[in-house]
Protein backbone atom coordinates (compact mmCIF):
# COMPACT_ATOMS: atom_id res chain seq x y z
CA UNK A 1 -46.22 -125.40 23.06
CA UNK A 2 -45.60 -128.16 21.30
CA UNK A 3 -44.98 -131.61 21.56
CA UNK A 4 -42.85 -133.47 19.54
CA UNK A 5 -42.33 -137.63 19.14
CA UNK A 6 -38.90 -139.65 18.86
CA UNK A 7 -38.52 -142.58 17.78
CA UNK A 8 -35.10 -143.32 19.64
CA UNK A 9 -32.34 -146.46 19.33
CA UNK A 10 -29.43 -147.11 21.43
CA UNK A 11 -26.35 -149.31 22.98
CA UNK A 12 -27.22 -149.50 26.19
CA UNK A 13 -23.62 -151.21 26.82
CA UNK A 14 -21.91 -147.39 27.31
CA UNK A 15 -24.96 -146.50 29.61
CA UNK A 16 -26.36 -146.50 33.39
CA UNK A 17 -30.03 -146.88 31.82
CA UNK A 18 -31.46 -144.73 30.73
CA UNK A 19 -33.07 -142.07 33.28
CA UNK A 20 -30.82 -139.20 34.43
CA UNK A 21 -28.32 -140.18 37.82
CA UNK A 22 -25.80 -137.87 39.20
CA UNK A 23 -22.37 -138.34 38.05
CA UNK A 24 -23.57 -141.76 35.65
CA UNK A 25 -23.56 -141.18 31.94
CA UNK A 26 -27.50 -141.89 30.82
CA UNK A 27 -29.44 -141.89 27.27
CA UNK A 28 -32.25 -139.29 28.71
CA UNK A 29 -28.94 -136.76 29.59
CA UNK A 30 -27.39 -137.50 26.90
CA UNK A 31 -30.51 -136.77 24.45
CA UNK A 32 -31.66 -134.23 26.37
CA UNK A 33 -28.63 -132.47 26.30
CA UNK A 34 -28.30 -132.81 22.30
CA UNK A 35 -31.60 -131.55 21.76
CA UNK A 36 -31.98 -128.81 24.34
CA UNK A 37 -28.85 -127.34 21.75
CA UNK A 38 -30.91 -127.61 19.25
CA UNK A 39 -33.89 -125.89 20.86
CA UNK A 40 -31.47 -123.44 22.25
CA UNK A 41 -34.01 -123.82 26.03
CA UNK A 42 -33.78 -126.42 28.26
CA UNK A 43 -35.74 -130.09 26.73
CA UNK A 44 -36.84 -132.61 28.95
CA UNK A 45 -37.77 -136.39 27.09
CA UNK A 46 -40.03 -138.30 28.63
CA UNK A 47 -39.29 -141.96 27.28
CA UNK A 48 -42.21 -144.74 26.85
CA UNK A 49 -40.65 -147.11 28.92
CA UNK A 50 -36.89 -146.69 31.13
CA UNK A 51 -34.56 -149.54 29.94
CA UNK A 52 -31.60 -150.51 32.65
CA UNK A 53 -27.86 -150.65 32.09
CA UNK A 54 -26.65 -152.49 29.90
CA UNK A 55 -30.10 -152.58 27.75
CA UNK A 56 -30.36 -152.20 24.15
CA UNK A 57 -33.15 -149.98 22.11
CA UNK A 58 -34.19 -151.02 18.51
CA UNK A 59 -37.30 -148.02 18.65
CA UNK A 60 -37.56 -146.89 22.23
CA UNK A 61 -40.09 -143.51 21.89
CA UNK A 62 -39.94 -140.24 23.41
CA UNK A 63 -41.60 -137.23 23.15
CA UNK A 64 -40.35 -133.72 24.21
CA UNK A 65 -42.91 -130.73 24.65
CA UNK A 66 -40.68 -127.13 23.53
CA UNK A 67 -41.90 -123.71 22.38
CA UNK A 68 -39.21 -123.32 19.58
CA UNK A 69 -40.35 -123.74 16.24
CA UNK A 70 -38.05 -125.97 14.18
CA UNK A 71 -38.88 -128.15 11.31
CA UNK A 72 -39.54 -131.32 11.84
CA UNK A 73 -36.22 -132.85 10.80
CA UNK A 74 -34.35 -130.10 12.53
CA UNK A 75 -35.00 -132.12 15.77
CA UNK A 76 -33.56 -134.82 13.69
CA UNK A 77 -30.29 -133.76 11.80
CA UNK A 78 -29.92 -131.01 14.85
CA UNK A 79 -30.64 -133.49 17.43
CA UNK A 80 -28.26 -136.23 15.77
CA UNK A 81 -25.36 -133.91 14.73
CA UNK A 82 -25.29 -133.46 18.88
CA UNK A 83 -25.89 -136.80 19.92
CA UNK A 84 -22.47 -140.03 19.97
CA UNK A 85 -22.25 -142.76 17.86
CA UNK A 86 -24.33 -144.89 20.35
CA UNK A 87 -27.40 -143.34 20.36
CA UNK A 88 -29.35 -141.45 17.80
CA UNK A 89 -33.20 -140.16 16.50
CA UNK A 90 -34.89 -142.06 13.93
CA UNK A 91 -37.50 -140.77 12.96
CA UNK A 92 -39.92 -137.17 14.36
CA UNK A 93 -43.38 -136.37 14.10
CA UNK A 94 -46.09 -133.69 15.73
CA UNK A 95 -47.76 -135.87 18.48
CA UNK A 96 -51.76 -135.10 17.87
CA UNK A 97 -55.04 -135.12 20.69
CA UNK A 98 -53.67 -136.56 24.53
CA UNK A 99 -50.41 -138.83 23.26
CA UNK A 100 -48.20 -139.55 26.23
CA UNK A 101 -45.11 -141.51 25.52
CA UNK A 102 -45.63 -143.64 28.28
CA UNK A 103 -49.15 -143.72 28.88
CA UNK A 104 -50.41 -143.96 25.57
CA UNK A 105 -48.89 -147.43 25.15
CA UNK A 106 -51.04 -150.46 24.73
CA UNK A 107 -47.89 -152.43 24.71
CA UNK A 108 -44.06 -152.53 24.70
CA UNK A 109 -42.64 -155.67 22.58
CA UNK A 110 -39.01 -157.00 23.88
CA UNK A 111 -36.68 -158.67 22.01
CA UNK A 112 -33.77 -161.10 23.92
CA UNK A 113 -30.93 -162.86 22.18
CA UNK A 114 -28.71 -165.75 22.96
CA UNK A 115 -25.64 -166.64 21.53
CA UNK A 116 -25.54 -170.58 22.09
CA UNK A 117 -22.04 -171.86 20.81
CA UNK A 118 -18.61 -173.44 22.58
CA UNK A 119 -17.45 -169.90 22.01
CA UNK A 120 -17.63 -166.42 23.28
CA UNK A 121 -18.87 -163.77 21.21
CA UNK A 122 -16.37 -160.94 19.53
CA UNK A 123 -18.32 -159.62 17.06
CA UNK A 124 -21.54 -159.37 19.39
CA UNK A 125 -20.01 -159.03 22.96
CA UNK A 126 -21.79 -157.12 24.67
CA UNK A 127 -25.04 -157.30 22.64
CA UNK A 128 -26.31 -161.00 23.49
CA UNK A 129 -26.02 -162.76 26.47
CA UNK A 130 -23.79 -166.38 25.72
CA UNK A 131 -24.74 -169.78 26.83
CA UNK A 132 -22.33 -172.35 25.79
CA UNK A 133 -24.11 -175.27 27.11
CA UNK A 134 -26.97 -176.15 25.02
CA UNK A 135 -30.61 -174.61 25.13
CA UNK A 136 -33.55 -176.46 24.35
CA UNK A 137 -35.83 -174.07 22.64
CA UNK A 138 -38.80 -176.66 22.47
CA UNK A 139 -39.45 -176.61 25.61
CA UNK A 140 -38.57 -172.82 26.40
CA UNK A 141 -41.33 -172.03 23.81
CA UNK A 142 -43.15 -174.62 25.31
CA UNK A 143 -43.10 -173.57 29.07
CA UNK A 144 -43.11 -169.89 28.57
CA UNK A 145 -46.66 -170.64 27.20
CA UNK A 146 -47.36 -170.46 31.29
CA UNK A 147 -47.21 -166.43 31.45
CA UNK A 148 -49.41 -165.71 28.79
CA UNK A 149 -52.31 -163.65 29.99
CA UNK A 150 -53.35 -162.06 32.69
CA UNK A 151 -51.12 -163.02 36.05
CA UNK A 152 -49.41 -161.27 38.53
CA UNK A 153 -45.83 -161.82 38.25
CA UNK A 154 -44.45 -161.71 41.86
CA UNK A 155 -41.56 -164.52 40.60
CA UNK A 156 -40.44 -162.34 37.79
CA UNK A 157 -40.07 -158.88 39.44
CA UNK A 158 -36.75 -157.75 41.36
CA UNK A 159 -36.96 -157.59 44.59
CA UNK A 160 -36.12 -153.64 44.39
CA UNK A 161 -39.66 -153.29 41.81
CA UNK A 162 -41.46 -149.69 42.76
CA UNK A 163 -44.52 -150.95 40.98
CA UNK A 164 -48.07 -150.61 43.24
CA UNK A 165 -48.96 -153.85 41.02
CA UNK A 166 -47.17 -157.20 40.20
CA UNK A 167 -49.71 -158.25 37.80
CA UNK A 168 -49.61 -157.72 34.02
CA UNK A 169 -51.13 -158.77 31.24
CA UNK A 170 -48.67 -160.78 28.86
CA UNK A 171 -49.61 -160.65 25.39
CA UNK A 172 -47.44 -163.30 23.52
CA UNK A 173 -44.35 -165.23 24.37
CA UNK A 174 -42.06 -166.66 21.22
CA UNK A 175 -39.22 -168.95 21.86
CA UNK A 176 -37.14 -169.66 18.55
CA UNK A 177 -33.58 -170.75 17.27
CA UNK A 178 -32.64 -168.56 14.45
CA UNK A 179 -28.57 -170.84 13.55
CA UNK A 180 -26.78 -170.22 16.90
CA UNK A 181 -28.98 -167.83 18.26
CA UNK A 182 -31.95 -168.28 20.46
CA UNK A 183 -34.25 -165.36 20.91
CA UNK A 184 -37.35 -164.78 23.02
CA UNK A 185 -39.95 -162.20 21.38
CA UNK A 186 -42.10 -161.24 23.78
CA UNK A 187 -45.10 -158.25 24.37
CA UNK A 188 -47.02 -156.94 27.73
CA UNK A 189 -49.42 -154.23 28.68
CA UNK A 190 -46.35 -153.27 30.63
CA UNK A 191 -43.47 -154.84 32.60
CA UNK A 192 -41.71 -155.25 35.84
CA UNK A 193 -38.26 -153.77 37.14
CA UNK A 194 -36.21 -157.04 35.19
CA UNK A 195 -39.23 -158.84 34.53
CA UNK A 196 -37.92 -159.80 31.09
CA UNK A 197 -34.29 -160.33 32.37
CA UNK A 198 -36.05 -162.76 35.32
CA UNK A 199 -37.85 -164.80 32.67
CA UNK A 200 -35.10 -164.94 30.34
CA UNK A 201 -32.76 -165.91 33.24
CA UNK A 202 -35.86 -169.04 33.95
CA UNK A 203 -36.31 -170.03 30.12
CA UNK A 204 -32.69 -170.66 30.22
CA UNK A 205 -32.70 -172.93 32.97
CA UNK A 206 -35.67 -174.84 31.48
CA UNK A 207 -33.64 -175.09 28.22
CA UNK A 208 -30.85 -176.70 29.28
CA UNK A 209 -32.75 -179.50 31.80
CA UNK A 210 -32.14 -178.38 35.03
CA UNK A 211 -35.60 -177.47 36.09
CA UNK A 212 -39.44 -178.89 34.19
CA UNK A 213 -40.91 -177.06 31.13
CA UNK A 214 -44.16 -176.47 33.82
CA UNK A 215 -41.70 -174.48 36.39
CA UNK A 216 -43.00 -171.46 34.88
CA UNK A 217 -46.24 -172.63 36.10
CA UNK A 218 -45.33 -173.59 39.69
CA UNK A 219 -43.43 -169.70 40.08
CA UNK A 220 -46.29 -168.11 38.57
CA UNK A 221 -48.47 -169.89 41.83
CA UNK A 222 -45.64 -169.31 44.89
CA UNK A 223 -45.27 -165.33 43.70
CA UNK A 224 -41.83 -165.75 45.36
CA UNK A 225 -39.14 -164.04 43.80
CA UNK A 226 -36.75 -166.02 45.55
CA UNK A 227 -37.64 -169.31 44.02
CA UNK A 228 -37.37 -167.50 40.88
CA UNK A 229 -34.59 -168.47 39.77
CA UNK A 230 -31.21 -165.94 37.77
CA UNK A 231 -31.59 -162.38 36.49
CA UNK A 232 -30.23 -163.25 33.01
CA UNK A 233 -27.75 -160.51 31.87
CA UNK A 234 -28.93 -157.59 30.52
CA UNK A 235 -26.68 -157.37 27.21
CA UNK A 236 -28.88 -159.63 25.28
CA UNK A 237 -31.58 -157.40 26.04
CA UNK A 238 -33.85 -155.00 23.48
CA UNK A 239 -36.91 -152.82 24.28
CA UNK A 240 -38.24 -153.91 20.13
CA UNK A 241 -41.19 -151.15 20.00
CA UNK A 242 -43.96 -150.15 21.44
CA UNK A 243 -48.26 -150.00 20.17
CA UNK A 244 -50.40 -147.43 20.35
CA UNK A 245 -53.98 -146.68 19.51
CA UNK A 246 -53.75 -145.78 15.55
CA UNK A 247 -55.11 -142.23 15.66
CA UNK A 248 -51.61 -141.30 17.29
CA UNK A 249 -49.71 -142.66 13.67
CA UNK A 250 -47.21 -144.33 15.24
CA UNK A 251 -46.04 -147.31 12.66
CA UNK A 252 -46.73 -150.18 13.97
CA UNK A 253 -44.23 -153.09 14.47
CA UNK A 254 -45.81 -156.23 12.35
CA UNK A 255 -45.15 -158.17 15.82
CA UNK A 256 -47.97 -156.33 17.25
CA UNK A 257 -49.97 -157.87 14.73
CA UNK A 258 -50.16 -160.64 17.01
CA UNK A 259 -52.08 -158.70 20.33
CA UNK A 260 -55.45 -159.40 20.50
CA UNK A 261 -58.12 -156.82 19.06
CA UNK A 262 -59.24 -155.44 22.72
CA UNK A 263 -55.60 -155.55 23.81
CA UNK A 264 -56.03 -151.70 26.17
CA UNK A 265 -53.14 -149.79 27.46
CA UNK A 266 -52.14 -150.58 31.26
CA UNK A 267 -53.24 -148.01 33.72
């Protein structure tokens, strides 16, 4: 069996999320059906991080095992010819050593994009979160810094989150304004269910002046999702990239240059 690694981008607007769900359109199902036609046998795909309904990806990383012999470029060209317009394979390579898309990852990077203007989006509909109230990106960034480090993120996890531990290591969070957009770049060793969207909801409340800057610190201390504010919409959320040890030969997104030198994978 050969293990093949894929880089995948998708518009999550028309999907129920990454994971297979009965009678619903999922990215995993769509990708597996396309690759199975190229392999002429059933293919099962494993991703670095499952995304929810409506969440997009600049670069998801996935792998599959197959005994069919194909040129590497055939997996991308053949796969894309069988894929719809809202999901595409952007690169392919053979795995080395013990690579696993999920368990070999050191860090994930997400970007949350907020369109901050009075008018709703037309061209960006479904691809950004709209907020008409003015946001103070400086205060949002200041508030986000309380979340850096190894913390219990119980106040920022979905009530139905199935993770055994609420502890995660937050590497960095940067919030900044670019014209009429407020952008949040966030990286951790792993994320809890709805964690990024819950953090975005809290920071938006702070940016609108509804809560003080140190509210994020208070929420970490109380460890209660009931006090954690709204869950921001999925529209503006993108999986931006996944970072692996260099010996796997997967190109590193420049944003991961901010990671601490001793960053380790989530066990």
